[in-house]
PDB file of C-alpha atoms in Angstrom:
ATOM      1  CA  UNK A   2       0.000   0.000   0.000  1.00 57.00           C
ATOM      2  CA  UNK A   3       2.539   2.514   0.779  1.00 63.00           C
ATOM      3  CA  UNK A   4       5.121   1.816  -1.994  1.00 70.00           C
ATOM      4  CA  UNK A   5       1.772   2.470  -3.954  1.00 89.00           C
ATOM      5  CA  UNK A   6       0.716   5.533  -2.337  1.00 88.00           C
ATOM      6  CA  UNK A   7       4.084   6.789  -3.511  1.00 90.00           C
ATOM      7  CA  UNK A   8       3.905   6.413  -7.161  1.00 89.00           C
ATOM      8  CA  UNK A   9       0.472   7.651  -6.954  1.00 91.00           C
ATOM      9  CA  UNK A  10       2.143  10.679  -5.592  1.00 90.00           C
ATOM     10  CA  UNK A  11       5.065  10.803  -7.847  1.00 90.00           C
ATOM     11  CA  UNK A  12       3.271   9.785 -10.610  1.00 90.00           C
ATOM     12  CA  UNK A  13       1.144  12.908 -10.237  1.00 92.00           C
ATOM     13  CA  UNK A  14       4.366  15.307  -9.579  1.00 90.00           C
ATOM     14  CA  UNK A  15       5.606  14.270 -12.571  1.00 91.00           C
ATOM     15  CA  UNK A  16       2.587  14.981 -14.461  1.00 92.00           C
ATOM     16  CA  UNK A  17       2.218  17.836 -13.498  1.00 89.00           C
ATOM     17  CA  UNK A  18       5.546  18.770 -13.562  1.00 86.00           C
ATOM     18  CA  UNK A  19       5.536  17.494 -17.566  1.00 89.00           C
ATOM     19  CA  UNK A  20       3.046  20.033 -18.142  1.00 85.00           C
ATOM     20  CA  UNK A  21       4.756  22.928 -16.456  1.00 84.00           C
ATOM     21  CA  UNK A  22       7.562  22.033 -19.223  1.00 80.00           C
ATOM     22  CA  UNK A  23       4.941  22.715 -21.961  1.00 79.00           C
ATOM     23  CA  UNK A  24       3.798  25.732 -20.846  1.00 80.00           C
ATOM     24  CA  UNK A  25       4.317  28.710 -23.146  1.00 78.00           C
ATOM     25  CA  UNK A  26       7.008  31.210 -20.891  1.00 81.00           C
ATOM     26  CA  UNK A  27       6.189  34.750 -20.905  1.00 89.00           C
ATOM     27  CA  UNK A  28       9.740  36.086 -22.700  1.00 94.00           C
ATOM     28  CA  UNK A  29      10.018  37.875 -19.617  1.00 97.00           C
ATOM     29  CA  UNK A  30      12.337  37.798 -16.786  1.00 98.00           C
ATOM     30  CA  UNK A  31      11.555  36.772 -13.513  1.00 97.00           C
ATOM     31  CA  UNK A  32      12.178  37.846 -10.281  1.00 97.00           C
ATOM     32  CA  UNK A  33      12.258  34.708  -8.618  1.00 96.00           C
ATOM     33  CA  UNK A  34      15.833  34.119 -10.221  1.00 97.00           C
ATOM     34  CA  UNK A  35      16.734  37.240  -8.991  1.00 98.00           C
ATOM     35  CA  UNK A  36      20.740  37.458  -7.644  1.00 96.00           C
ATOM     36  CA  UNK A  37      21.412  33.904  -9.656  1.00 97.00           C
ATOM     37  CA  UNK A  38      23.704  33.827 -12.372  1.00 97.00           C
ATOM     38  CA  UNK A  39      23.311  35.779 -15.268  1.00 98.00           C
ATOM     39  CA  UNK A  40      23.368  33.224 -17.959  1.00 98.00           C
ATOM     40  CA  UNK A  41      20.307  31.347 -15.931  1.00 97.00           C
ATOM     41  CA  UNK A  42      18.170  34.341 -15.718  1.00 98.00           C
ATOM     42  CA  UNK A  43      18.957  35.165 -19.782  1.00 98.00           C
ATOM     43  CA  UNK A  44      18.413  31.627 -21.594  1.00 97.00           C
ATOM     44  CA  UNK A  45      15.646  31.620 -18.705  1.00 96.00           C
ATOM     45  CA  UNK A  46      13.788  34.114 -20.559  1.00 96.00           C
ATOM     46  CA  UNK A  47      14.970  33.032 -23.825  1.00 95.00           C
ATOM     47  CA  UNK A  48      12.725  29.893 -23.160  1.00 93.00           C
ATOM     48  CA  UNK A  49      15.767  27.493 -23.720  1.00 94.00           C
ATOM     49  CA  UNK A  50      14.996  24.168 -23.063  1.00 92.00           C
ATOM     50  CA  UNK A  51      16.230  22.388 -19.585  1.00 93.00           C
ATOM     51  CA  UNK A  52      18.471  19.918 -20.118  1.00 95.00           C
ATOM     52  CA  UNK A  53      18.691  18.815 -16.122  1.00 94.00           C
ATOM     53  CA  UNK A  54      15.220  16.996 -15.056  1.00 88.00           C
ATOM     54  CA  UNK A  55      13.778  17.260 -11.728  1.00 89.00           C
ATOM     55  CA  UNK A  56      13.707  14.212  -9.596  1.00 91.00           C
ATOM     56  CA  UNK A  57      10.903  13.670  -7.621  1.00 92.00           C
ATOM     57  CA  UNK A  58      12.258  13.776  -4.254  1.00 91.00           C
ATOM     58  CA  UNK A  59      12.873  17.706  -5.002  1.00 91.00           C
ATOM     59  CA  UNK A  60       9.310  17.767  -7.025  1.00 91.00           C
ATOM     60  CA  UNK A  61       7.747  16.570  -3.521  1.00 93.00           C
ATOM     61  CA  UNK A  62       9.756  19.369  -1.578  1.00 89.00           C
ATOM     62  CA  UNK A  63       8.351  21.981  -4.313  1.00 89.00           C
ATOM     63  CA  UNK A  64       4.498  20.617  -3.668  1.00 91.00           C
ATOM     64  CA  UNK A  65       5.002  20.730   0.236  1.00 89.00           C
ATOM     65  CA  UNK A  66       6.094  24.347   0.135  1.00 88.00           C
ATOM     66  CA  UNK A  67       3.264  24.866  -2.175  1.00 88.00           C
ATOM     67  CA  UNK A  68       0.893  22.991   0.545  1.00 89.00           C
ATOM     68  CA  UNK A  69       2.195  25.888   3.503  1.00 87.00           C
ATOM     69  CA  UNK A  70       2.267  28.633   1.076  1.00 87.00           C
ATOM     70  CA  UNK A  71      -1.470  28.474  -0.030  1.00 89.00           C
ATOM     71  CA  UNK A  72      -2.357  27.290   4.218  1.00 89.00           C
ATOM     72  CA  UNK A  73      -1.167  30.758   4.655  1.00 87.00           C
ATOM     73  CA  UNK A  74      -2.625  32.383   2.374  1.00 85.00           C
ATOM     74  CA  UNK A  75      -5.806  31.081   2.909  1.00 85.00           C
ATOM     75  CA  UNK A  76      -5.484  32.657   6.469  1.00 86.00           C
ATOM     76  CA  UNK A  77      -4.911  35.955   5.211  1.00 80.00           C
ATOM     77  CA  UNK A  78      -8.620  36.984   2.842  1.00 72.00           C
ATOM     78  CA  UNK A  79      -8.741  40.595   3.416  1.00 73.00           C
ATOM     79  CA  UNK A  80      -5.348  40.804   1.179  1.00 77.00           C
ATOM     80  CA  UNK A  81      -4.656  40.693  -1.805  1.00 84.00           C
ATOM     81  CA  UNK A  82      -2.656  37.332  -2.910  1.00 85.00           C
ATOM     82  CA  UNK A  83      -0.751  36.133  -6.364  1.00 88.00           C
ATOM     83  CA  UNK A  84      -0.801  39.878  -7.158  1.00 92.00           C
ATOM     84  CA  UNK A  85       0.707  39.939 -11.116  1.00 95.00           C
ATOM     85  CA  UNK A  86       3.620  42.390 -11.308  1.00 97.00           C
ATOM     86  CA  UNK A  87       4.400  43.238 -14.503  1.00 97.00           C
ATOM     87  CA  UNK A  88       7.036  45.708 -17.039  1.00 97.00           C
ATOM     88  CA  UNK A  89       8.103  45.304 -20.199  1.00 96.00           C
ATOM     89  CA  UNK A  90      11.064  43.447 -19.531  1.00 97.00           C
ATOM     90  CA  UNK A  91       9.697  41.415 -15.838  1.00 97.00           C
ATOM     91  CA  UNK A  92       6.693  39.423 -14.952  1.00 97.00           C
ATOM     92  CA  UNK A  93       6.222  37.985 -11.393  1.00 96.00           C
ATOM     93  CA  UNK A  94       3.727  37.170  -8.930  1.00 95.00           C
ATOM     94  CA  UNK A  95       3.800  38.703  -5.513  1.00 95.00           C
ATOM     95  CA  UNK A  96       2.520  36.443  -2.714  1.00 94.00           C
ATOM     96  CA  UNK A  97       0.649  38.696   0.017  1.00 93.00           C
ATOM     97  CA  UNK A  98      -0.197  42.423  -0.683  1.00 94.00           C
ATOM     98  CA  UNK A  99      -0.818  45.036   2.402  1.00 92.00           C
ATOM     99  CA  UNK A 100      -1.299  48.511   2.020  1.00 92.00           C
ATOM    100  CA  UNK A 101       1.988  49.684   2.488  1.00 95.00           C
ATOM    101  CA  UNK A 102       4.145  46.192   2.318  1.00 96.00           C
ATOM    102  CA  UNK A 103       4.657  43.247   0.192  1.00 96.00           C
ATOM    103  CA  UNK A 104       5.168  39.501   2.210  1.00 95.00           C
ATOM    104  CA  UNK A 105       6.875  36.566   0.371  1.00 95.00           C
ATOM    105  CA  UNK A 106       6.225  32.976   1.922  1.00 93.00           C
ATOM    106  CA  UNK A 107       9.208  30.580   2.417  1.00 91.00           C
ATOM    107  CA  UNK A 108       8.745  27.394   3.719  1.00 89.00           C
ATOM    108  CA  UNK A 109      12.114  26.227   4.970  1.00 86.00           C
ATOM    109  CA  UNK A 110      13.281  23.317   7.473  1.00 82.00           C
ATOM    110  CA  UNK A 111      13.230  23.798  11.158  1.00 76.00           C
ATOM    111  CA  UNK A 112      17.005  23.507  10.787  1.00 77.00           C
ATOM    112  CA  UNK A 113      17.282  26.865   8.891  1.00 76.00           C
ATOM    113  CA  UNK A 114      15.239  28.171  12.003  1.00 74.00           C
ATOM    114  CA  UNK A 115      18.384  27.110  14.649  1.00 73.00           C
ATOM    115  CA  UNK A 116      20.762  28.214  11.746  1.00 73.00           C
ATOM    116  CA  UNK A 117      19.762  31.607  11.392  1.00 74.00           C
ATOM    117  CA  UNK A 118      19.520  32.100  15.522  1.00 73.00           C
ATOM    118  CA  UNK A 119      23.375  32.275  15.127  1.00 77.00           C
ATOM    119  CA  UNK A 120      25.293  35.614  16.055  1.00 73.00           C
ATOM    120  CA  UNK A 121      27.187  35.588  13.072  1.00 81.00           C
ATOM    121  CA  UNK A 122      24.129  35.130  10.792  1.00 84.00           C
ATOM    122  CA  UNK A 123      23.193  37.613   8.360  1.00 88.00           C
ATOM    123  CA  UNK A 124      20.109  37.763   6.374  1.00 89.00           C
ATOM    124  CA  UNK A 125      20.869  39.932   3.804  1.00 90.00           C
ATOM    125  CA  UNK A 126      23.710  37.911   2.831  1.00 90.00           C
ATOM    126  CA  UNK A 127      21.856  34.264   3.202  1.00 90.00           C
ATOM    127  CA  UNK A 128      18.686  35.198   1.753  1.00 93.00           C
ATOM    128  CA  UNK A 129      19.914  37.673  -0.937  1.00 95.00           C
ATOM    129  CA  UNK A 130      18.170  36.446  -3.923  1.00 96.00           C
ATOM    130  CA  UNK A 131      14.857  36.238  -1.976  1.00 96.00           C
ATOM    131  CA  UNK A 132      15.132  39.745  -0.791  1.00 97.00           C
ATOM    132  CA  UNK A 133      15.777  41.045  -4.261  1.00 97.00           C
ATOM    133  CA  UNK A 134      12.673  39.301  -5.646  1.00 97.00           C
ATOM    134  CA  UNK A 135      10.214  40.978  -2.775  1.00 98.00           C
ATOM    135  CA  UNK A 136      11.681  43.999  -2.869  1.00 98.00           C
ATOM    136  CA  UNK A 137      11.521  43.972  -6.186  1.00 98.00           C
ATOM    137  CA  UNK A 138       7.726  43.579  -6.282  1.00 98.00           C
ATOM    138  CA  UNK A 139       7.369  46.198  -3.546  1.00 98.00           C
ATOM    139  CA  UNK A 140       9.120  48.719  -5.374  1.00 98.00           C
ATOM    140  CA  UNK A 141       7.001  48.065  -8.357  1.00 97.00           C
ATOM    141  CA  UNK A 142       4.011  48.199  -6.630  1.00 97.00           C
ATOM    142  CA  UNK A 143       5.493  51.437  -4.262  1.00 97.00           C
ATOM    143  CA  UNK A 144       5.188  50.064  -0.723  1.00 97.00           C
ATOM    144  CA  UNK A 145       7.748  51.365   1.705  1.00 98.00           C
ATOM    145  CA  UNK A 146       8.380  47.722   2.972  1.00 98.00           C
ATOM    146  CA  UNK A 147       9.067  44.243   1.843  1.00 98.00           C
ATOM    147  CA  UNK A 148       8.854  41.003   4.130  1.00 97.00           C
ATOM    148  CA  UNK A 149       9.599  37.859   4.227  1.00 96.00           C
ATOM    149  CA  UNK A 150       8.444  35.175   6.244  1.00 93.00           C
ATOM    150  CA  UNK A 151      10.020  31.555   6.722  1.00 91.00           C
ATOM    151  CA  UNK A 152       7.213  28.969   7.815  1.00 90.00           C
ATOM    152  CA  UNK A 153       9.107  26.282   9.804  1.00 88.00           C
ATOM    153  CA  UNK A 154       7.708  22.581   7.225  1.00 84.00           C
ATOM    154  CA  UNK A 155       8.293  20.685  11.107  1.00 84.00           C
ATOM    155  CA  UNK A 156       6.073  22.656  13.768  1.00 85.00           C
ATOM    156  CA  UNK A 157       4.313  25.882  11.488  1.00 87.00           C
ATOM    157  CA  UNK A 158       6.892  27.971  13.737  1.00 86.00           C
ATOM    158  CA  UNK A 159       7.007  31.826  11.353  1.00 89.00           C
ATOM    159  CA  UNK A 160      10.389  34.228  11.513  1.00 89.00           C
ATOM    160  CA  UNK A 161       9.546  37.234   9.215  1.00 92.00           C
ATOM    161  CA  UNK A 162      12.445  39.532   8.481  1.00 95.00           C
ATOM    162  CA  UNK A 163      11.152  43.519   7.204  1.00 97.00           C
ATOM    163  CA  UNK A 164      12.878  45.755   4.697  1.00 98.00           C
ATOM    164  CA  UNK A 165      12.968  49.427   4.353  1.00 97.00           C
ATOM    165  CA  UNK A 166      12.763  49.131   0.394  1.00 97.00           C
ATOM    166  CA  UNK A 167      14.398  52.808  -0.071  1.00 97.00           C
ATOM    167  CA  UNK A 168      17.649  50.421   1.176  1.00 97.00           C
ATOM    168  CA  UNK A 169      17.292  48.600  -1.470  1.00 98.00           C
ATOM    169  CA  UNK A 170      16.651  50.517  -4.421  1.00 97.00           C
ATOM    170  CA  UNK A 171      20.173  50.710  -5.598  1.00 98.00           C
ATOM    171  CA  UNK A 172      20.486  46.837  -5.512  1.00 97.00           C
ATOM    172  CA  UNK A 173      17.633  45.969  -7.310  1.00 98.00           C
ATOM    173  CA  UNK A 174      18.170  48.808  -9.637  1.00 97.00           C
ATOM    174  CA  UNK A 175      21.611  47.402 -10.409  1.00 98.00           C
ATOM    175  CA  UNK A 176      20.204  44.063 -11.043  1.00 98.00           C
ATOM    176  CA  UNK A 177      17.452  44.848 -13.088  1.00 98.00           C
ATOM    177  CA  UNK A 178      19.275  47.603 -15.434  1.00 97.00           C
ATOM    178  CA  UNK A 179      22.204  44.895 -16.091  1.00 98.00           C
ATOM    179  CA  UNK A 180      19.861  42.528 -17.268  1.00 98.00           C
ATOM    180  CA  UNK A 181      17.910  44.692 -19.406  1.00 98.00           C
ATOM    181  CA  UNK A 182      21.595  45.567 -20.960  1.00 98.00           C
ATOM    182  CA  UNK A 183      22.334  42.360 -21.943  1.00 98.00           C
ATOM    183  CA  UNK A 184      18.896  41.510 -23.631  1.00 98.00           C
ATOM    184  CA  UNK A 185      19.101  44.958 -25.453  1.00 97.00           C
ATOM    185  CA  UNK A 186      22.536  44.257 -26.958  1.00 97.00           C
ATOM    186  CA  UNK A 187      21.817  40.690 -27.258  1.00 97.00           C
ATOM    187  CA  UNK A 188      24.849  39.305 -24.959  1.00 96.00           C
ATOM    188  CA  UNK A 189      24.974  36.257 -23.832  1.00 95.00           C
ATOM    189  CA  UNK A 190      26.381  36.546 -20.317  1.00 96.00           C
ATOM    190  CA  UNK A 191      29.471  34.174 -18.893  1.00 94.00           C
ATOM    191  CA  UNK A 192      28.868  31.512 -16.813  1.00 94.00           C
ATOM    192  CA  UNK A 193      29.237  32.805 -12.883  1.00 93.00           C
ATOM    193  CA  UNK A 194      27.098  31.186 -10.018  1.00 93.00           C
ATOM    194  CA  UNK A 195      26.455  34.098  -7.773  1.00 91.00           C
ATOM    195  CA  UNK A 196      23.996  32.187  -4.750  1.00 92.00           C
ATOM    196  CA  UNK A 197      23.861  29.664  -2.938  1.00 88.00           C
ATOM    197  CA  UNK A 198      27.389  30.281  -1.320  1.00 84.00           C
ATOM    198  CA  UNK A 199      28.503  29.691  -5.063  1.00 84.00           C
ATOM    199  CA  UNK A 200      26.762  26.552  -5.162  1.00 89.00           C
ATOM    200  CA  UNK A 201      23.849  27.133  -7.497  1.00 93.00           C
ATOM    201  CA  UNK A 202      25.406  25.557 -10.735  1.00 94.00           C
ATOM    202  CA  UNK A 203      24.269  22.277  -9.328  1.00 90.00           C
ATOM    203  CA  UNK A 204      21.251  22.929  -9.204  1.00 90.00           C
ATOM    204  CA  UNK A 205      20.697  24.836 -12.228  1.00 95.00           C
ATOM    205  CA  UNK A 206      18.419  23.506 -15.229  1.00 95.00           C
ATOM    206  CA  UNK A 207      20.870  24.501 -17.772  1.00 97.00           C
ATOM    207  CA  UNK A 208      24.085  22.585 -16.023  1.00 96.00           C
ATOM    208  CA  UNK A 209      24.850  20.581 -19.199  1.00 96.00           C
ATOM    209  CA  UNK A 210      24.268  23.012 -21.748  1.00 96.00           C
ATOM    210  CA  UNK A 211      26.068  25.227 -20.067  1.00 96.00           C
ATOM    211  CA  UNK A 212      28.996  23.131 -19.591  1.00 95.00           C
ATOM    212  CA  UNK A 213      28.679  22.039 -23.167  1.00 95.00           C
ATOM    213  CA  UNK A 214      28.954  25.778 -24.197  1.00 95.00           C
ATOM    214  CA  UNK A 215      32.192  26.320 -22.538  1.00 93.00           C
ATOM    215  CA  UNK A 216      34.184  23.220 -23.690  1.00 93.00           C
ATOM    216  CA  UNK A 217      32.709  24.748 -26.957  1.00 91.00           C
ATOM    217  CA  UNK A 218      34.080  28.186 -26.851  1.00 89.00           C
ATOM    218  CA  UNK A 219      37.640  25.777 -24.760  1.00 89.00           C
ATOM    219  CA  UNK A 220      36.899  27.991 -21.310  1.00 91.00           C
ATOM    220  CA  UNK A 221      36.558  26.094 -18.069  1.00 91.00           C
ATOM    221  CA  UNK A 222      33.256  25.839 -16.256  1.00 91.00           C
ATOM    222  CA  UNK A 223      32.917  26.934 -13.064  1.00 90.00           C
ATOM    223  CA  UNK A 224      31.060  24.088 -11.538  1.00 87.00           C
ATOM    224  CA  UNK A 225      34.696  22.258 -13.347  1.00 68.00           C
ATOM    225  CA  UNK A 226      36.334  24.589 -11.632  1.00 53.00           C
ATOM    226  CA  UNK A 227      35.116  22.777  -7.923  1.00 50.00           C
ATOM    227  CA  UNK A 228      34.794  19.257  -8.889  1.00 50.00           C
ATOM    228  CA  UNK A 229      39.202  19.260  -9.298  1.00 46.00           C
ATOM    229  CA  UNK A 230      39.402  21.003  -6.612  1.00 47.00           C
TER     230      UNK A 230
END
């Protein structure tokens, strides 16, 4: 019974997640892979094809933060949710809209909870990408604040973490007007993972392409690069 509850389960993840890969892409860029590497975010919004599938033990992660994110939601029906955020070169989806503040939802282990009760533990630098997505939509939308609050997958325990968005105009700016740059002229940016503690090649969609292009071109990948070392 259980062993067939499970492929039930993955079955259905992969279904879905099947579909998601038919899906026609906006052309856009999205905020979500905001503070990633720049060649992800551009042949994101080219609508290249993945070449890295998703197994199903990270499709199963994806549908339980899905599972909190719309529990919370659902709490919250005097705001406005999935709020479309939109320019000519950026089309995202902001999760809770108040007044004067925008809210993403992270659901996270009860791990990251212990982790980020260390001194030395700094959430502008460990949640960088996240922050540039929400205040991205809040500047968009011109609230003075953006939030974001971690919802503990173990025990529903919530750490929210505010931001003045004036402080972050300059950042988001940056990020935004380089990647408008590069789809103006056309360039194809190089190959540099930027989160994850430089760890986000290995989880990018495009790892074998992208190490395809640079044996192409006889340059060294980055993700290379670690694996000698």
């Amino acid at each position: 019974m259980r062993e067939a509850i499970q492929k039930k389960i993955d079955d259905k993840l992969l279904a879905e997640y099947e579909k998601s890969l038919l899906r026609e892409r906006s052309g856009k860029y999205s905020p979500s892979l905001f503070g990633r590497c720049y060649r992800l975010q551009y042949w994101n919004r080219l609508n290249v094809p993945p070449t890295e599938k998703t197994d199903t033990l990270t499709l199963r992660k994806f549908k339980a933060g899905h599972l909190f994110h719309d529990f919370v939601q659902g709490l919250l029906p005097e705001h406005k949710h999935e709020v479309k955020v939109e320019t000519d070169d950026i089309l995202g989806f902001a999760d809770i809209v108040l007044p004067d503040e925008v809210v993403d939802i992270k659901s996270v282990h009860s791990k990251a909870f212990w982790y980020s009760q260390k001194k030395d533990y700094d959430v502008s630098k460990e949640k960088y990408t996240n922050i540039l997505q929400v205040c991205t939509y809040a500047l968009l939308l011109g609230k003075t604040k953006a939030s974001l609050m971690f919802i503990s997958k173990d025990d529903l325990c919530v750490d929210e973490y505010v931001f003045e968005t004036d402080n972050w105009k300059v950042e988001v700016g940056n990020e935004i007007g380089f990647l408008k740059d590069i789809w103006d002229r056309k360039f194809e940016p190089e190959a540099k993972p930027k989160a994850y503690n430089g760890k986000e090649c290995q989880y990018c969609k495009f790892l074998t392409l992208c190490k395809e292009t640079e044996v192409k071109h006889d340059r060294v990948h980055p993700y290379k690069e670690k694996e000698k070392k």
